[in-house]
GROMACS .gro file of C-alpha atoms in nm:
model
  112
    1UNK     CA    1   0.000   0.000   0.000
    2UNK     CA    2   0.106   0.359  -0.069
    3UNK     CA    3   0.129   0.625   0.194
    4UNK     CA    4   0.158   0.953  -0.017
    5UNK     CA    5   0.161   1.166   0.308
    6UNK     CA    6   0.493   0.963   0.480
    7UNK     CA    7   0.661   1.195   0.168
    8UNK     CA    8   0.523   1.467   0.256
    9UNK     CA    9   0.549   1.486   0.568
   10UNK     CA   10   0.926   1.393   0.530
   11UNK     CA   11   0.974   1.640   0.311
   12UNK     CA   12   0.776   1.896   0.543
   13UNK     CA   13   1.105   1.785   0.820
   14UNK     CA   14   1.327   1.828   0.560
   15UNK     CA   15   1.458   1.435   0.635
   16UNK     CA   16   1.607   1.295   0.369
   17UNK     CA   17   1.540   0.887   0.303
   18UNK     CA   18   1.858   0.838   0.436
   19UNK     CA   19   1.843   1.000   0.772
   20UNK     CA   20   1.478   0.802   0.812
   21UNK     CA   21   1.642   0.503   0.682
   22UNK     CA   22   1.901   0.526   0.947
   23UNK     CA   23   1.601   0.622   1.250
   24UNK     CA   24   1.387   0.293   1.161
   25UNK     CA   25   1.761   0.095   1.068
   26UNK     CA   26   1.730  -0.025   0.753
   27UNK     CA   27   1.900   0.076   0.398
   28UNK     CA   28   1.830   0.388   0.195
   29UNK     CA   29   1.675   0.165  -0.065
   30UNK     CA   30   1.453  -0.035   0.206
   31UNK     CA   31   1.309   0.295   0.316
   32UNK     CA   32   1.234   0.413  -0.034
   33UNK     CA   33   1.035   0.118  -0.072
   34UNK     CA   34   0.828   0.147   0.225
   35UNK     CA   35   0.737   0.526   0.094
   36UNK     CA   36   0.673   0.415  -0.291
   37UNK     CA   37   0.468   0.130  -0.129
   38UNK     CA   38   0.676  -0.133  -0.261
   39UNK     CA   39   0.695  -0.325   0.047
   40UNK     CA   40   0.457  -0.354   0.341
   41UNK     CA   41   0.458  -0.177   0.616
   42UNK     CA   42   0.389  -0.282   0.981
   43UNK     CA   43   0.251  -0.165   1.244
   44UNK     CA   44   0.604  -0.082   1.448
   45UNK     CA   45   0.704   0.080   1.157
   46UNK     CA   46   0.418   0.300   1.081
   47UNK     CA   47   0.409   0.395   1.465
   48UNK     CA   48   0.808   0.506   1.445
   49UNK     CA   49   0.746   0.680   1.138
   50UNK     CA   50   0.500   0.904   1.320
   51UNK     CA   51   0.745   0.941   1.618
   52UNK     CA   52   1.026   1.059   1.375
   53UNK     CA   53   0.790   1.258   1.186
   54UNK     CA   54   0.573   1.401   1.474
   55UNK     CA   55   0.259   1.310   1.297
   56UNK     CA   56  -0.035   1.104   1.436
   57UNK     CA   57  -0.020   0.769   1.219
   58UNK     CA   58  -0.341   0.849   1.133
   59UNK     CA   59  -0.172   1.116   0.896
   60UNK     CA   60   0.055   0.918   0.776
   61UNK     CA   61  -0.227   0.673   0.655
   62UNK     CA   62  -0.512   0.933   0.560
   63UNK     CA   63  -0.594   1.106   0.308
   64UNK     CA   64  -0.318   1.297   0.091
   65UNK     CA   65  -0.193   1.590   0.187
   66UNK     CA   66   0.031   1.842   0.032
   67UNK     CA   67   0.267   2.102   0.170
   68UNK     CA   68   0.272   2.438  -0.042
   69UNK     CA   69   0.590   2.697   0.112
   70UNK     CA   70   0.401   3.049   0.122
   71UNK     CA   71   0.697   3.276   0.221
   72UNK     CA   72   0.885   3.057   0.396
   73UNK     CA   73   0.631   2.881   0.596
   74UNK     CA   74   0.516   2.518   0.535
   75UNK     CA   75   0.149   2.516   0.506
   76UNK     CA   76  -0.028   2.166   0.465
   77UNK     CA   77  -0.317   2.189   0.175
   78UNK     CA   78  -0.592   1.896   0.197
   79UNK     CA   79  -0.679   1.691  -0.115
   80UNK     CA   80  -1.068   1.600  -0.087
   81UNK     CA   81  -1.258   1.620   0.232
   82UNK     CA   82  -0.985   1.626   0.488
   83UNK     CA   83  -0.980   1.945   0.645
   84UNK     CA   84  -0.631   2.103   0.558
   85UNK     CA   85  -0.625   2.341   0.904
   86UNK     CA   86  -0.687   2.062   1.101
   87UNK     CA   87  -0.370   1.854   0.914
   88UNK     CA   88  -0.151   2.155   0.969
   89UNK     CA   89  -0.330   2.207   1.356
   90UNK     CA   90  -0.199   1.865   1.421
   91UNK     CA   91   0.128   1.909   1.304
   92UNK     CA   92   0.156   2.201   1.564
   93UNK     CA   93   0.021   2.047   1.815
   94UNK     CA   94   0.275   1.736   1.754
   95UNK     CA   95   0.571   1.952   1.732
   96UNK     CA   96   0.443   2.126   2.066
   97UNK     CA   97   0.382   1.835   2.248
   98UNK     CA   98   0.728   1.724   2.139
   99UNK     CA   99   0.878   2.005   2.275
  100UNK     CA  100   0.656   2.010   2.648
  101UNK     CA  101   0.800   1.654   2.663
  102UNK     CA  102   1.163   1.735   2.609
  103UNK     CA  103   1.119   2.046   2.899
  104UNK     CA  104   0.954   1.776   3.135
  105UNK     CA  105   1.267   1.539   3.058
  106UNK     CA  106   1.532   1.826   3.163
  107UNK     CA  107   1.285   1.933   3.441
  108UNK     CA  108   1.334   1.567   3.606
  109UNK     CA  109   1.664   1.537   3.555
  110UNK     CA  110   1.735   1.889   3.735
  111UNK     CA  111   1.478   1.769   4.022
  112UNK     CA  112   1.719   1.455   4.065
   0.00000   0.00000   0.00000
């Protein structure tokens, strides 16, 4: 099955196959065949894409998406009846919650 959004959303990172070859460890040609759908994907993998990404899998597996750069900021533009502001809401609120988690980590390892 193809994923259109896990190049998308790559691309949104500005991760090249390599680098997310290297996160999931496998080869640069085993992660281009996950993306073009020429191998399966399971369910470990789709759930560390989404952790490298900071996507839901959800996104990963929905409905395309695609990113258009409006003067210098990555927008994410829906393709049918997928809401695009709620794509590009949950991208925020990924990379947010990313970023509360890392302050929590440093905040425990102060407290210690």
């Amino acid at each position: 099955m193809i994923f259109p959004n896990l190049k998308t959303f790559r691309e949104l990172r500005n991760y090249t196959q390599k680098y997310m070859a290297a996160r999931l460890g496998i080869t640069q040609n085993g992660y281009s065949l996950l993306e073009n759908g020429k191998t399966e994907m399971d369910v470990n993998q789709l759930l560390m894409l989404a952790t490298i990404l900071k996507v839901s899998p959800l996104m990963i597996v929905g409905r395309p998406v695609e990113i258009t750069d409006i003067a210098g900021q990555s927008r994410v533009k829906s393709r049918g009846p997928v809401n695009g502001e709620i794509a590009q809401l949950n991208i925020q609120l990924a990379e947010k919650d990313s970023i509360i988690k890392e302050l929590v980590e440093q905040i425990a390892v102060k407290i210690k």
